[in-house]
Short mmCIF file of C-alpha atoms and ligand atoms in Angstrom, two decimals:
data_model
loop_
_atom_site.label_atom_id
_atom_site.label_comp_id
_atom_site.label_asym_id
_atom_site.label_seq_id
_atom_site.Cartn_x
_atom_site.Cartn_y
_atom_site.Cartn_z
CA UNK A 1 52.62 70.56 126.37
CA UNK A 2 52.28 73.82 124.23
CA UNK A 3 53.10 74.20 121.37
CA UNK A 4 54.32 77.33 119.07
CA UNK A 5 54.94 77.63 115.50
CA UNK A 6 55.63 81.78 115.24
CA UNK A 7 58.61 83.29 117.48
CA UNK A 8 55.90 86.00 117.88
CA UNK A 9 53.94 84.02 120.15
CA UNK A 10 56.39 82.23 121.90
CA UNK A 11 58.58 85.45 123.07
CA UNK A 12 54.93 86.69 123.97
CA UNK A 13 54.25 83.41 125.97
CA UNK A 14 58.16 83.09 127.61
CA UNK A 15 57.06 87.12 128.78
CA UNK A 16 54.11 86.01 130.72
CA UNK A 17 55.55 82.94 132.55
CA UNK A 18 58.72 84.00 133.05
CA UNK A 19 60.88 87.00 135.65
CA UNK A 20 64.09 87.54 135.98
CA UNK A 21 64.57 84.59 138.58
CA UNK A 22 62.64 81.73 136.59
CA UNK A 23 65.41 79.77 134.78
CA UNK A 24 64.75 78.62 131.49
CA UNK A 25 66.37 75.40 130.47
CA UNK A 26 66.57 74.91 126.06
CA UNK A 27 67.31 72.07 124.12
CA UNK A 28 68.02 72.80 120.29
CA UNK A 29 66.86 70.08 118.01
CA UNK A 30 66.17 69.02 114.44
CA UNK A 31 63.31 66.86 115.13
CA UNK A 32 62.76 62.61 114.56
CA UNK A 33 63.07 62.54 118.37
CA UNK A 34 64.88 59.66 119.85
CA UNK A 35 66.17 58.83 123.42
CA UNK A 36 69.08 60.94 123.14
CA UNK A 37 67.25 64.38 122.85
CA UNK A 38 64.54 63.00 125.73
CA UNK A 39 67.89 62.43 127.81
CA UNK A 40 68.87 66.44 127.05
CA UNK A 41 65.75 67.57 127.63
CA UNK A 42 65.69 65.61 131.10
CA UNK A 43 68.29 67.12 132.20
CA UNK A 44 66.81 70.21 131.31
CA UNK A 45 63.99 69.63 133.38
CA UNK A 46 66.62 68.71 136.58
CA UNK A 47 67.77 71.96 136.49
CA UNK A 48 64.91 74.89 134.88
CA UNK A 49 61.31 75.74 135.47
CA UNK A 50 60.81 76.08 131.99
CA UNK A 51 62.01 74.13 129.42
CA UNK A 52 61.66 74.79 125.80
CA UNK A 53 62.68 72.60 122.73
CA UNK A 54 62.83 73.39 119.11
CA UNK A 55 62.43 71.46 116.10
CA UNK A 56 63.74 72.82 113.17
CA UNK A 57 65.28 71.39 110.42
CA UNK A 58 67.40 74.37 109.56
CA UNK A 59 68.22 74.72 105.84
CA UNK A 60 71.36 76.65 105.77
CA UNK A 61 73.53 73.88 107.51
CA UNK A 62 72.89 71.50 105.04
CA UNK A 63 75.88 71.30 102.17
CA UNK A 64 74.13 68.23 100.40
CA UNK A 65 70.45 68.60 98.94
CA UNK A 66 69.45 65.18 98.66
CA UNK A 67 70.37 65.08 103.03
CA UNK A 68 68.01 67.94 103.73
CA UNK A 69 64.96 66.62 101.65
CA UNK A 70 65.49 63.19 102.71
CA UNK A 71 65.97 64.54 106.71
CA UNK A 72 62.71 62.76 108.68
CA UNK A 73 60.01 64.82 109.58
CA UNK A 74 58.13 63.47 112.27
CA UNK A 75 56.56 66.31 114.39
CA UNK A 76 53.25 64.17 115.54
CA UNK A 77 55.30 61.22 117.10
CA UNK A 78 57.98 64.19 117.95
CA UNK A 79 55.24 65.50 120.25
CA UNK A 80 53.71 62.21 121.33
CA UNK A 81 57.59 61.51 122.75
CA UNK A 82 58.16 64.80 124.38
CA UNK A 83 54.27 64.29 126.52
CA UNK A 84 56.10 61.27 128.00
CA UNK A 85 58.27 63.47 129.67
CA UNK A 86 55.82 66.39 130.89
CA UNK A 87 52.87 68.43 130.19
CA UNK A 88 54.27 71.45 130.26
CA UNK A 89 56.81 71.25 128.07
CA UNK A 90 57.35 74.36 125.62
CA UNK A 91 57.52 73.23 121.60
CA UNK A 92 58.74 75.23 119.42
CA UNK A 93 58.11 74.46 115.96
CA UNK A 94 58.58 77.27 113.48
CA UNK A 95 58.41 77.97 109.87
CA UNK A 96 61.43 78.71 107.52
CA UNK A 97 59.85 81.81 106.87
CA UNK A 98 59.45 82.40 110.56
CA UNK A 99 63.22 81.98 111.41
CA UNK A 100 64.71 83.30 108.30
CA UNK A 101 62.12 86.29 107.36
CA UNK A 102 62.52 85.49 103.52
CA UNK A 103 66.65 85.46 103.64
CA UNK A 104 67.40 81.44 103.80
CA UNK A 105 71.10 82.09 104.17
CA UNK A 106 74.30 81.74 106.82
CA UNK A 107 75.91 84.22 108.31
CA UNK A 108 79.73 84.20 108.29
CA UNK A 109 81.60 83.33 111.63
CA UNK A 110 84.87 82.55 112.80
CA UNK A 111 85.25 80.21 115.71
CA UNK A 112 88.84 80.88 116.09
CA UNK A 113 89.34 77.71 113.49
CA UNK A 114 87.48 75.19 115.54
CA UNK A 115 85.07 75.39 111.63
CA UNK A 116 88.31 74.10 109.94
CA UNK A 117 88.56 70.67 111.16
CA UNK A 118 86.77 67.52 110.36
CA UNK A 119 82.79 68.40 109.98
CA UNK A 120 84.05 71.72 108.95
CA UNK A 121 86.19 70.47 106.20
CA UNK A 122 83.66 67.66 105.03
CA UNK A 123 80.62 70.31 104.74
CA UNK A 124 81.67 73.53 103.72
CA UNK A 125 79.82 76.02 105.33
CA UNK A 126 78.14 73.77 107.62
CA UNK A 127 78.85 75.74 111.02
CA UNK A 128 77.86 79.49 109.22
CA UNK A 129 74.75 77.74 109.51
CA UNK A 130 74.80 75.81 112.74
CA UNK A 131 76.37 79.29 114.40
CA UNK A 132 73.51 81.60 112.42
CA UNK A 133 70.62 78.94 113.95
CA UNK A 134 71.72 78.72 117.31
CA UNK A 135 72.30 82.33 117.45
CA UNK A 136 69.23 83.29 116.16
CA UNK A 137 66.99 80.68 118.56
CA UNK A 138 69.31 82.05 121.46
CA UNK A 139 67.96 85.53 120.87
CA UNK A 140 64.44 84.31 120.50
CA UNK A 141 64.23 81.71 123.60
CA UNK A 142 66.64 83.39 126.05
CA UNK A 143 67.62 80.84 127.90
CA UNK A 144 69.67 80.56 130.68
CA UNK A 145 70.55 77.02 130.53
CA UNK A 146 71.28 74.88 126.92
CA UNK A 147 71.65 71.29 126.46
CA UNK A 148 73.78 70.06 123.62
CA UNK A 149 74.49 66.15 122.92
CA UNK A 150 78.75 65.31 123.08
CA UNK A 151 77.60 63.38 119.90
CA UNK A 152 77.99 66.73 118.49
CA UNK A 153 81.08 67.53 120.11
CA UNK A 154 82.46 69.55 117.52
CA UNK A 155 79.08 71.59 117.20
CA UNK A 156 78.98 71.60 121.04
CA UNK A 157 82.91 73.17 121.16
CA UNK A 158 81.40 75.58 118.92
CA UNK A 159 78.46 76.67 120.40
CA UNK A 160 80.68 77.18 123.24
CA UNK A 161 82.64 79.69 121.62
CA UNK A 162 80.07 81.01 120.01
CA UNK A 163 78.50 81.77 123.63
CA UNK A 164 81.90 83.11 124.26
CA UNK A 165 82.66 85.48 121.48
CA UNK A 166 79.50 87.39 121.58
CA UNK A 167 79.19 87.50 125.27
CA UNK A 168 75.49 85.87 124.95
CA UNK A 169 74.05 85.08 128.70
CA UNK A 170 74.24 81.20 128.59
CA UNK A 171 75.44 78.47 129.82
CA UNK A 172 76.24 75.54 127.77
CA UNK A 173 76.07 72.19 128.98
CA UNK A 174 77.67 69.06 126.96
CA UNK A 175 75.55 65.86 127.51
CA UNK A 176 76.74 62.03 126.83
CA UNK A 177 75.84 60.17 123.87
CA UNK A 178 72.80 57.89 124.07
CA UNK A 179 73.60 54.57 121.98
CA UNK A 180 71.40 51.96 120.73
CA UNK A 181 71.97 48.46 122.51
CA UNK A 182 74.63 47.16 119.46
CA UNK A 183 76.59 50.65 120.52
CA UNK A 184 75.56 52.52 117.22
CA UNK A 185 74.97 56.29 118.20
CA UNK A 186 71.34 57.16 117.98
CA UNK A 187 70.99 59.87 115.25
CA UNK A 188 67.71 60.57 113.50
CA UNK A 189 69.39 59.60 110.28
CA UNK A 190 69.24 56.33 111.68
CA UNK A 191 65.79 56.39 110.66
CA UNK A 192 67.21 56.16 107.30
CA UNK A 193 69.16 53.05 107.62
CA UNK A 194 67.73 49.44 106.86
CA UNK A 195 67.69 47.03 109.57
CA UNK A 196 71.04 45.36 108.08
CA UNK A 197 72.07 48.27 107.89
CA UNK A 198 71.36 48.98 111.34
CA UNK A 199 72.63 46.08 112.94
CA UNK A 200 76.08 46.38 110.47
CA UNK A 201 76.75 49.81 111.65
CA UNK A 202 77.81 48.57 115.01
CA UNK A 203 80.87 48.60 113.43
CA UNK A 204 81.41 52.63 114.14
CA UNK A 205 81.09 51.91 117.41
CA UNK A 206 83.16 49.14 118.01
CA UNK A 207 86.27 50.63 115.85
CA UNK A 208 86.41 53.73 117.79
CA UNK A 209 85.99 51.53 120.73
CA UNK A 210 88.92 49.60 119.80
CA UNK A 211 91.12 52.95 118.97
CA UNK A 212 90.44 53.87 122.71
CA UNK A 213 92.23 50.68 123.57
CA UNK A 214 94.91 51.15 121.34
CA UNK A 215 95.79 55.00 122.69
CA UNK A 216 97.55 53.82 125.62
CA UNK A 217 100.05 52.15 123.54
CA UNK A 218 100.28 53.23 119.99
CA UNK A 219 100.24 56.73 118.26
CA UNK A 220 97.65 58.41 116.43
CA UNK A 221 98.86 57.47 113.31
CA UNK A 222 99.18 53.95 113.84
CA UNK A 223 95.29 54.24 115.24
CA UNK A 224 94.41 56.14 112.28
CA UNK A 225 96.66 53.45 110.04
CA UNK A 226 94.08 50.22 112.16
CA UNK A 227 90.80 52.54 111.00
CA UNK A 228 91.55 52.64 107.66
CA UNK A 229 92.41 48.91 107.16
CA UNK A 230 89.26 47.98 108.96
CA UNK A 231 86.67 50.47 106.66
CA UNK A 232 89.06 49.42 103.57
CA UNK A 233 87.73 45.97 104.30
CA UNK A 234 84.13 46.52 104.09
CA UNK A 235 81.86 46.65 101.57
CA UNK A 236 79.36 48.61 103.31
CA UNK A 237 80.90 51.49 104.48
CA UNK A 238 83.10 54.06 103.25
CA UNK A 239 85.17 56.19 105.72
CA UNK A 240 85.10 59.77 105.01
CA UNK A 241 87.29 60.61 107.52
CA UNK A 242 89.15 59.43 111.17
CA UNK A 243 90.84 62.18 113.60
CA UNK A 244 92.40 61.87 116.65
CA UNK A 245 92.11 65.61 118.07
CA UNK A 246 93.24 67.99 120.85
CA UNK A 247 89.43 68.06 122.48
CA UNK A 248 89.96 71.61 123.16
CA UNK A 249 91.19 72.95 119.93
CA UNK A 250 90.28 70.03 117.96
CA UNK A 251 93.43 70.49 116.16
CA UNK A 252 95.18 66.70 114.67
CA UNK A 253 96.77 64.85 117.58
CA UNK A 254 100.48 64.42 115.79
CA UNK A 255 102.57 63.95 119.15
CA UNK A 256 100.52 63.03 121.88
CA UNK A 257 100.78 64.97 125.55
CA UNK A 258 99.91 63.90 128.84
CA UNK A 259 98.66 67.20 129.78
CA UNK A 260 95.97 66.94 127.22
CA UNK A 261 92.69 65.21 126.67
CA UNK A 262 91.86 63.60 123.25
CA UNK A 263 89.29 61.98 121.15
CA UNK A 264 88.49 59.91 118.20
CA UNK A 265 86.00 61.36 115.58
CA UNK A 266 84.56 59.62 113.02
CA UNK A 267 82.42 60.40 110.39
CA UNK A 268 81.50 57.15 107.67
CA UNK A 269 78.69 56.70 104.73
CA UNK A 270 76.37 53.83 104.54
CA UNK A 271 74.20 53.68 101.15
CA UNK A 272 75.05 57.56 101.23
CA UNK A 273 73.64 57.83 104.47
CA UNK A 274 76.46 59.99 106.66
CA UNK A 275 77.21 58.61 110.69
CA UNK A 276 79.06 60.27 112.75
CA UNK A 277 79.98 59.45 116.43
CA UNK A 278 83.09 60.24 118.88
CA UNK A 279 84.76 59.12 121.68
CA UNK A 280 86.98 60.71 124.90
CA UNK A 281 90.53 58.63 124.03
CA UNK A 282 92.00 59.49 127.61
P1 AMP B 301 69.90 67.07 116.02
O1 AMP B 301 68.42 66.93 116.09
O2 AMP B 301 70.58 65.92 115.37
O3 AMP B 301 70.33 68.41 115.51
O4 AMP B 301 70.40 67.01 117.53
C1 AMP B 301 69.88 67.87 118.51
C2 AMP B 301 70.71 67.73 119.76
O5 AMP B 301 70.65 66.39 120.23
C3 AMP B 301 72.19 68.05 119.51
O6 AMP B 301 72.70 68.76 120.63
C4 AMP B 301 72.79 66.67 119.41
O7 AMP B 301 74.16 66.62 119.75
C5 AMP B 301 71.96 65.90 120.40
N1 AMP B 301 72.01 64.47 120.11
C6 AMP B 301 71.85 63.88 118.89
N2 AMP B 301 72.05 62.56 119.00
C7 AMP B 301 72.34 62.31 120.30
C8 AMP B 301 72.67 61.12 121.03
N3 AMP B 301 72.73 59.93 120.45
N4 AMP B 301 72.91 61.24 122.36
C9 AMP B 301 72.87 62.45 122.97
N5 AMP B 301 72.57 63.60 122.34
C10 AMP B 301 72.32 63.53 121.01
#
């Protein structure tokens, strides 16, 4: 495993092991490993003969303070997890400073209002940042292959199109969601959670489970109308929001049509801890 903490060094060390026909496979992260990134950057490793991952807790898609200082840091164990995988693994750790160059902000972008719905409405300004990141670690890693978790699917949509948009050399591949055994969706906030609160938080999964059932039968509204009742019952968690989209444009399902696909997304706070997981409806 190598490790880099400057872009300096790492564009210098991607120039010496790499030609125009070596693929290089990239998996995006924000650190406090867990078996979903290991499962992206497996499939990296199917695919490239070199495979880089970052870990970067990027500052400038955070809309809430107290989330970015309390976001786990955990580079050691981080590390210890990715030498399970392989040796030669490429880490790529850097600095604020390194990325940002003394300007922590977001540049604007518009994702052809895919940044309007749900995550995008929740945390303003939220994809500037995701879309300024990715953009900027694109330019720096050059990869021709990189792995996003469906988890994300909003984020992923919008990577997409921001591959798209500025013609970047890329191809973007969506990878399922990695659950713990009670269904919850591994997240490295889940870090944050106490066991109870662990354990209780099965609930996420098993509501959006439940709306997949209902789809064949009832409309999005009733669905949405179930949601609501159930998170109005508990004490523990308070829905922020519930949408039924149009996977492609992520726009509100209102009538539903058998020509398109759907999903469920679902973002809810536990002792102001945020969870957010999704689901393919048909
Ligand atoms: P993060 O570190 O949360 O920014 O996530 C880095 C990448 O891992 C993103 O592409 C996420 O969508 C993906 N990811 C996060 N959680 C999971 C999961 N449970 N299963 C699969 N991929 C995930």
């Amino acid at each position: 495993m190598l490790l880099f903490n400057t872009q300096k060094e790492l564009v210098s060390h991607l120039n010496s092991v790499s030609n125009e026909t070596t693929s290089i496979g990239f998996v995006p992260t924000m650190g406090a490993l867990h078996a979903g990134h290991l499962s992206l950057l497996e499939e990296s490793m199917k695919h490239n003969a070199i495979n880089v991952i970052s870990i970067f807790v990027n500052p400038t898609q955070f809309n809430n303070a107290e989330d970015l200082a309390k976001y786990p840091k955990t580079l050691e164990s981080d590390i210890a997890k990715i030498k399970t995988l392989s040796d030669s693994i490429i880490v790529f750790a850097p600095s604020i400073d390194d990325i940002y160059e003394g300007k922590t902000v977001a540049s604007p972008f518009n994702f052809d209002g895919l940044e309007h719905q749900m995550e995008g409405k929740f945390r303003p300004g939220h994809f500037d940042g995701v879309g300024t990141i990715v953009k900027r670690l694109f330019e720096i890693v050059k990869p021709n292959n990189a792995y996003f978790g469906e988890k994300d699917f909003q984020q992923l949509q919008i990577v997409k199109k921001l591959v798209e948009k500025n013609k970047i050399p890329v191809i973007v591949v969506g990878c399922p969601i990695y659950r713990e055994p009670n269904g919850l969706a591994m997240s490295s906030r889940n870090e944050r959670l106490t066991d109870e609160e662990r354990k209780k938080a099965a609930i996420i999964y098993q509501t959006i489970t439940e709306a997949r059932k209902m789809f064949a039968t009832k409309s999005a509204k009733e669905i949405t109308d179930f949601v609501n009742k159930v998170f109005d019952k508990s004490t523990d968690f308070e829905l922020e929001y519930f949408q039924i989209a149009d996977e492609t444009t992520l726009l509100p399902c209102l009538r539903k049509s058998k020509t398109k696909k759907y999903r469920a997304f679902i973002a809810v706070f536990v002792n102001k801890i945020r969870l957010i997981d999704t689901i393919s409806l048909n």
